Amino acid sequence: MTTQSWLRRIAAVFRKSKVEADLTAEIEAHLALATDEYLRQGMSPEEAGLAARRSFGAAETVKDTLRDRRSVLVVDSVLRDIRLAVRVLSRSRSYAALASLMLALGIAAVTTVSAFVHEILIRPPPFRNPQDLALIWTSIPGQNLEQDGSAYLTIQDWKQ
Amino acid sequence: MGNTKAEVPYGALDLLILRTVNTMGRMHGFGIARRIEQVSQNALQLNQGSIYPALLRLEQNGWLKTEWGVSENGRQAKFYSITRAGRKRLKDEVENWERMTALVAGFLRATS
């Protein structure tokens, strides 16, 4: 299906009444033409009308098929769903409020946790060559010192 | 007549319509339906209404174009005519149909 025909169908949803009128007019035209022909064959006007309808088949079924093809059913049913949701929710306000609150809390919790995880685990630390980061311990076995912190000045001394 | 009428084979209606409009030029729905019945010498069981979904499909695919006009006996009607893309489609459909029927015919010979 081409983009153009999709656009046409979407447009059709919004001008349904025109489409509907067009449809009815086309079927009416067909029946009129068929009746004319049966009249020419010598039927009475009544017989001719009936015969035209008979040869056309089930007009309503045809209309339904055409309607379905012309409009985008998805858009149609989504709009219907939204309308229904609004109606049902506005009927029980407290339930709607509770549900919204739950959703709000849930979304807030998820956002907080993922922001945290992103900041701490995923985003690299904010300095150059973070993979070269090292932890320096000072151990002096004679004085029973193990894995003691190293003073900044001591490290400065080592550097020289 | 009656029970001996054949249904329009699935997928053949598009072909019949395109072919009819291509041969006859600009036509309204009733004209197309009558023409198909006449060419088949009324051996085809066609609910005339059933051509409209097919017409719409063909129009939506850009193979037919439509306009409202006045019929030969002064009735308002929607007229269909074939587009360039429609002619190409008709050629493809005819080839397809011939390939398909040849295939089935071959199959029937081989298995009988």
Coordinates of C-alpha atoms in Angstrom, one line a residue:
Chain A
M1 CA 0.0 0.0 0.0
T2 CA 1.4 3.4 -1.0
T3 CA 1.9 6.3 1.4
Q4 CA -0.6 8.2 -0.7
S5 CA -3.4 5.7 -0.2
W6 CA -2.7 5.6 3.5
L7 CA -3.0 9.4 3.7
R8 CA -6.2 9.2 1.8
R9 CA -7.6 6.6 4.2
I10 CA -6.5 8.6 7.3
A11 CA -8.2 11.7 5.8
A12 CA -11.3 9.6 5.3
V13 CA -11.6 9.0 9.0
F14 CA -12.0 12.7 9.6
R15 CA -14.5 13.3 6.9
K16 CA -16.5 10.2 7.4
S17 CA -19.9 11.8 6.7
K18 CA -18.7 12.9 3.2
V19 CA -17.4 9.4 2.5
E20 CA -20.7 7.9 3.7
A21 CA -22.7 10.2 1.5
D22 CA -20.5 9.4 -1.5
L23 CA -21.0 5.7 -0.8
T24 CA -24.7 5.9 -0.5
A25 CA -24.9 8.1 -3.6
E26 CA -22.8 5.6 -5.6
I27 CA -25.0 2.7 -4.6
E28 CA -28.2 4.7 -5.2
A29 CA -26.8 5.6 -8.7
H30 CA -26.2 1.9 -9.4
L31 CA -29.7 0.9 -8.3
A32 CA -31.2 3.7 -10.4
L33 CA -29.3 2.6 -13.5
A34 CA -30.2 -1.0 -13.0
T35 CA -33.9 -0.1 -12.5
D36 CA -33.8 1.9 -15.7
E37 CA -32.5 -1.1 -17.5
Y38 CA -35.2 -3.4 -16.1
L39 CA -37.8 -0.8 -17.1
R40 CA -36.5 -0.9 -20.6
Q41 CA -37.0 -4.7 -20.6
G42 CA -40.6 -4.0 -19.9
M43 CA -40.9 -4.6 -16.1
S44 CA -43.3 -2.5 -14.0
P45 CA -41.5 0.2 -11.9
E46 CA -42.1 -1.9 -8.8
E47 CA -40.7 -5.1 -10.3
A48 CA -37.8 -3.2 -11.8
G49 CA -36.8 -1.7 -8.4
L50 CA -36.9 -5.1 -6.8
A51 CA -35.0 -6.8 -9.5
A52 CA -32.3 -4.1 -9.3
R53 CA -31.9 -4.7 -5.6
R54 CA -31.8 -8.4 -6.1
S55 CA -29.0 -8.2 -8.7
F56 CA -27.0 -5.8 -6.5
G57 CA -27.0 -8.2 -3.6
A58 CA -26.7 -7.1 0.0
A59 CA -26.2 -3.4 -0.1
E60 CA -25.5 -3.0 3.6
T61 CA -22.8 -5.7 3.5
V62 CA -21.2 -3.9 0.5
K63 CA -21.3 -0.6 2.4
D64 CA -19.7 -2.2 5.4
T65 CA -16.9 -3.6 3.4
L66 CA -16.3 -0.3 1.6
R67 CA -16.4 1.7 4.9
D68 CA -13.8 -0.7 6.4
R69 CA -11.5 -0.3 3.4
R70 CA -11.9 3.5 3.2
S71 CA -11.1 4.3 6.8
V72 CA -8.1 3.3 8.8
L73 CA -9.7 1.0 11.3
V74 CA -6.8 1.3 13.7
V75 CA -7.2 5.1 14.1
D76 CA -10.9 4.7 14.4
S77 CA -10.8 2.1 17.1
V78 CA -8.0 3.9 19.0
L79 CA -10.2 7.0 19.1
R80 CA -13.1 4.9 20.3
D81 CA -10.9 3.4 23.0
I82 CA -9.8 6.8 24.3
R83 CA -13.4 8.1 24.4
L84 CA -14.4 5.0 26.4
A85 CA -11.5 5.4 28.8
V86 CA -12.3 9.0 29.5
R87 CA -16.0 8.2 30.1
V88 CA -15.3 5.2 32.4
L89 CA -12.7 7.1 34.4
S90 CA -14.7 10.2 34.9
R91 CA -17.5 8.0 36.3
S92 CA -15.3 6.9 39.2
R93 CA -13.1 9.8 40.1
S94 CA -11.4 8.3 43.2
Y95 CA -10.5 5.2 41.4
A96 CA -9.0 7.3 38.5
A97 CA -7.1 9.4 41.0
L98 CA -5.7 6.3 42.8
A99 CA -4.7 4.8 39.5
S100 CA -2.9 8.0 38.4
L101 CA -1.1 8.2 41.7
M102 CA 0.1 4.6 41.4
L103 CA 1.4 5.3 37.9
A104 CA 3.0 8.6 39.1
L105 CA 4.8 6.8 41.9
G106 CA 5.9 3.9 39.7
I107 CA 7.2 6.2 37.0
A108 CA 9.0 8.4 39.7
A109 CA 10.7 5.3 41.3
V110 CA 11.8 3.9 38.0
T111 CA 13.2 7.3 36.9
T112 CA 15.1 7.8 40.1
V113 CA 16.7 4.3 40.0
S114 CA 17.7 4.5 36.4
A115 CA 19.1 8.0 36.8
F116 CA 21.2 6.7 39.8
V117 CA 22.4 3.6 37.9
H118 CA 23.3 5.7 34.9
E119 CA 25.2 8.2 36.9
I120 CA 27.2 5.7 39.0
L121 CA 27.6 2.6 36.9
I122 CA 27.3 3.6 33.3
R123 CA 28.6 7.2 32.9
P124 CA 32.5 7.2 33.1
P125 CA 34.0 9.2 36.0
P126 CA 34.5 12.9 35.1
F127 CA 38.3 12.9 34.6
R128 CA 40.9 11.8 32.0
N129 CA 42.0 8.1 31.8
P130 CA 39.8 6.7 34.5
Q131 CA 41.2 3.3 33.9
D132 CA 44.5 4.4 35.3
L133 CA 43.0 5.2 38.6
A134 CA 44.8 3.5 41.5
L135 CA 44.5 3.1 45.2
I136 CA 47.8 3.5 47.2
W137 CA 48.2 1.8 50.6
T138 CA 51.0 2.3 53.0
S139 CA 52.1 -0.7 54.9
I140 CA 54.9 -0.7 57.6
P141 CA 55.1 -4.3 58.9
G142 CA 57.5 -3.3 61.7
Q143 CA 55.0 -1.0 63.3
N144 CA 52.1 -3.3 62.7
L145 CA 50.8 -0.9 60.1
E146 CA 48.9 -2.5 57.2
Q147 CA 46.9 -0.9 54.4
D148 CA 47.0 2.5 56.0
G149 CA 45.9 5.5 54.0
S150 CA 48.7 7.5 52.4
A151 CA 49.0 11.2 53.1
Y152 CA 49.0 13.5 50.1
L153 CA 52.3 15.0 51.1
T154 CA 53.9 11.5 51.3
I155 CA 52.7 10.7 47.8
Q156 CA 54.2 14.0 46.6
D157 CA 57.5 13.0 48.1
W158 CA 57.3 9.6 46.3
K159 CA 56.7 11.3 43.0
Q160 CA 60.0 13.2 43.2
Chain B
M1 CA -29.2 -21.3 -15.2
G2 CA -29.5 -21.0 -11.4
N3 CA -27.3 -23.6 -9.9
T4 CA -25.1 -24.0 -12.9
K5 CA -23.8 -20.4 -12.6
A6 CA -20.1 -20.2 -11.8
E7 CA -18.8 -18.1 -9.0
V8 CA -16.2 -15.5 -9.9
P9 CA -12.8 -17.2 -9.1
Y10 CA -11.0 -15.6 -6.3
G11 CA -8.7 -12.9 -7.5
A12 CA -10.2 -12.8 -11.0
L13 CA -12.6 -10.0 -10.3
D14 CA -9.8 -7.3 -10.3
L15 CA -8.6 -8.7 -13.7
L16 CA -12.1 -8.7 -15.1
I17 CA -12.7 -5.1 -14.0
L18 CA -9.4 -3.8 -15.2
R19 CA -9.8 -5.5 -18.5
T20 CA -13.3 -4.2 -19.0
V21 CA -12.4 -0.6 -18.2
N22 CA -9.4 -0.8 -20.4
T23 CA -11.4 -2.1 -23.3
M24 CA -14.5 0.1 -22.9
G25 CA -13.0 3.3 -21.5
R26 CA -14.7 5.4 -18.9
M27 CA -17.6 3.5 -17.3
H28 CA -19.8 3.6 -14.2
G29 CA -20.0 0.7 -11.7
F30 CA -23.3 -0.6 -13.1
G31 CA -21.9 -0.5 -16.6
I32 CA -18.9 -2.5 -15.5
A33 CA -21.0 -5.1 -13.7
R34 CA -23.4 -5.5 -16.7
R35 CA -20.5 -5.7 -19.1
I36 CA -18.9 -8.5 -17.1
E37 CA -22.2 -10.4 -17.0
Q38 CA -22.7 -9.9 -20.8
V39 CA -19.2 -11.0 -21.8
S40 CA -19.6 -14.1 -19.7
Q41 CA -23.0 -14.6 -21.4
N42 CA -24.6 -14.5 -17.9
A43 CA -22.8 -17.7 -17.0
L44 CA -21.1 -15.9 -14.1
Q45 CA -22.8 -15.5 -10.7
L46 CA -22.0 -11.9 -9.9
N47 CA -23.5 -10.0 -7.1
Q48 CA -23.3 -6.6 -8.8
G49 CA -22.6 -5.0 -5.4
S50 CA -19.5 -7.1 -4.9
I51 CA -17.6 -5.2 -7.6
Y52 CA -17.6 -2.0 -5.4
P53 CA -15.1 -3.3 -2.8
A54 CA -12.9 -4.3 -5.8
L55 CA -13.3 -1.0 -7.5
L56 CA -12.3 0.8 -4.4
R57 CA -9.3 -1.4 -3.9
L58 CA -8.2 -0.7 -7.5
E59 CA -8.7 3.0 -7.0
Q60 CA -6.7 3.1 -3.8
N61 CA -3.9 1.4 -5.5
G62 CA -3.9 4.1 -8.2
W63 CA -5.0 1.7 -11.0
L64 CA -8.3 3.4 -11.6
K65 CA -9.4 7.0 -11.3
T66 CA -12.9 8.2 -10.5
E67 CA -15.1 11.2 -11.2
W68 CA -18.7 11.9 -10.9
G69 CA -20.5 12.4 -14.1
V70 CA -23.8 12.0 -15.9
S71 CA -24.7 8.6 -17.5
E72 CA -26.0 8.2 -21.1
N73 CA -29.6 8.4 -19.8
G74 CA -29.1 11.4 -17.5
R75 CA -28.3 9.8 -14.2
Q76 CA -25.6 11.0 -11.8
A77 CA -23.0 8.2 -11.5
K78 CA -19.4 7.7 -10.5
F79 CA -17.2 6.9 -13.5
Y80 CA -14.1 4.9 -13.5
S81 CA -11.3 5.0 -16.0
I82 CA -7.9 3.2 -16.1
T83 CA -4.7 4.9 -15.3
R84 CA -1.2 4.3 -16.8
A85 CA -0.3 2.3 -13.7
G86 CA -3.6 0.4 -14.1
R87 CA -2.6 -0.6 -17.7
K88 CA 0.7 -1.9 -16.5
R89 CA -1.1 -3.8 -13.7
L90 CA -3.5 -5.3 -16.2
K91 CA -0.6 -6.6 -18.3
D92 CA 1.0 -8.2 -15.2
E93 CA -2.3 -9.7 -14.0
V94 CA -3.0 -11.2 -17.5
E95 CA 0.4 -12.8 -17.5
N96 CA -0.1 -14.0 -14.0
W97 CA -3.4 -15.5 -14.9
E98 CA -2.1 -17.3 -18.0
R99 CA 0.9 -18.7 -16.1
M100 CA -1.5 -19.9 -13.3
T101 CA -4.0 -21.6 -15.6
A102 CA -1.2 -23.2 -17.6
L103 CA 0.2 -24.5 -14.4
V104 CA -3.1 -26.0 -13.3
A105 CA -3.8 -27.4 -16.7
G106 CA -0.4 -29.1 -16.7
F107 CA -1.0 -30.4 -13.3
L108 CA -4.3 -32.0 -14.3
R109 CA -2.7 -33.7 -17.3
A110 CA 0.1 -35.0 -15.2
T111 CA -2.0 -36.5 -12.5
S112 CA -4.9 -37.9 -14.5

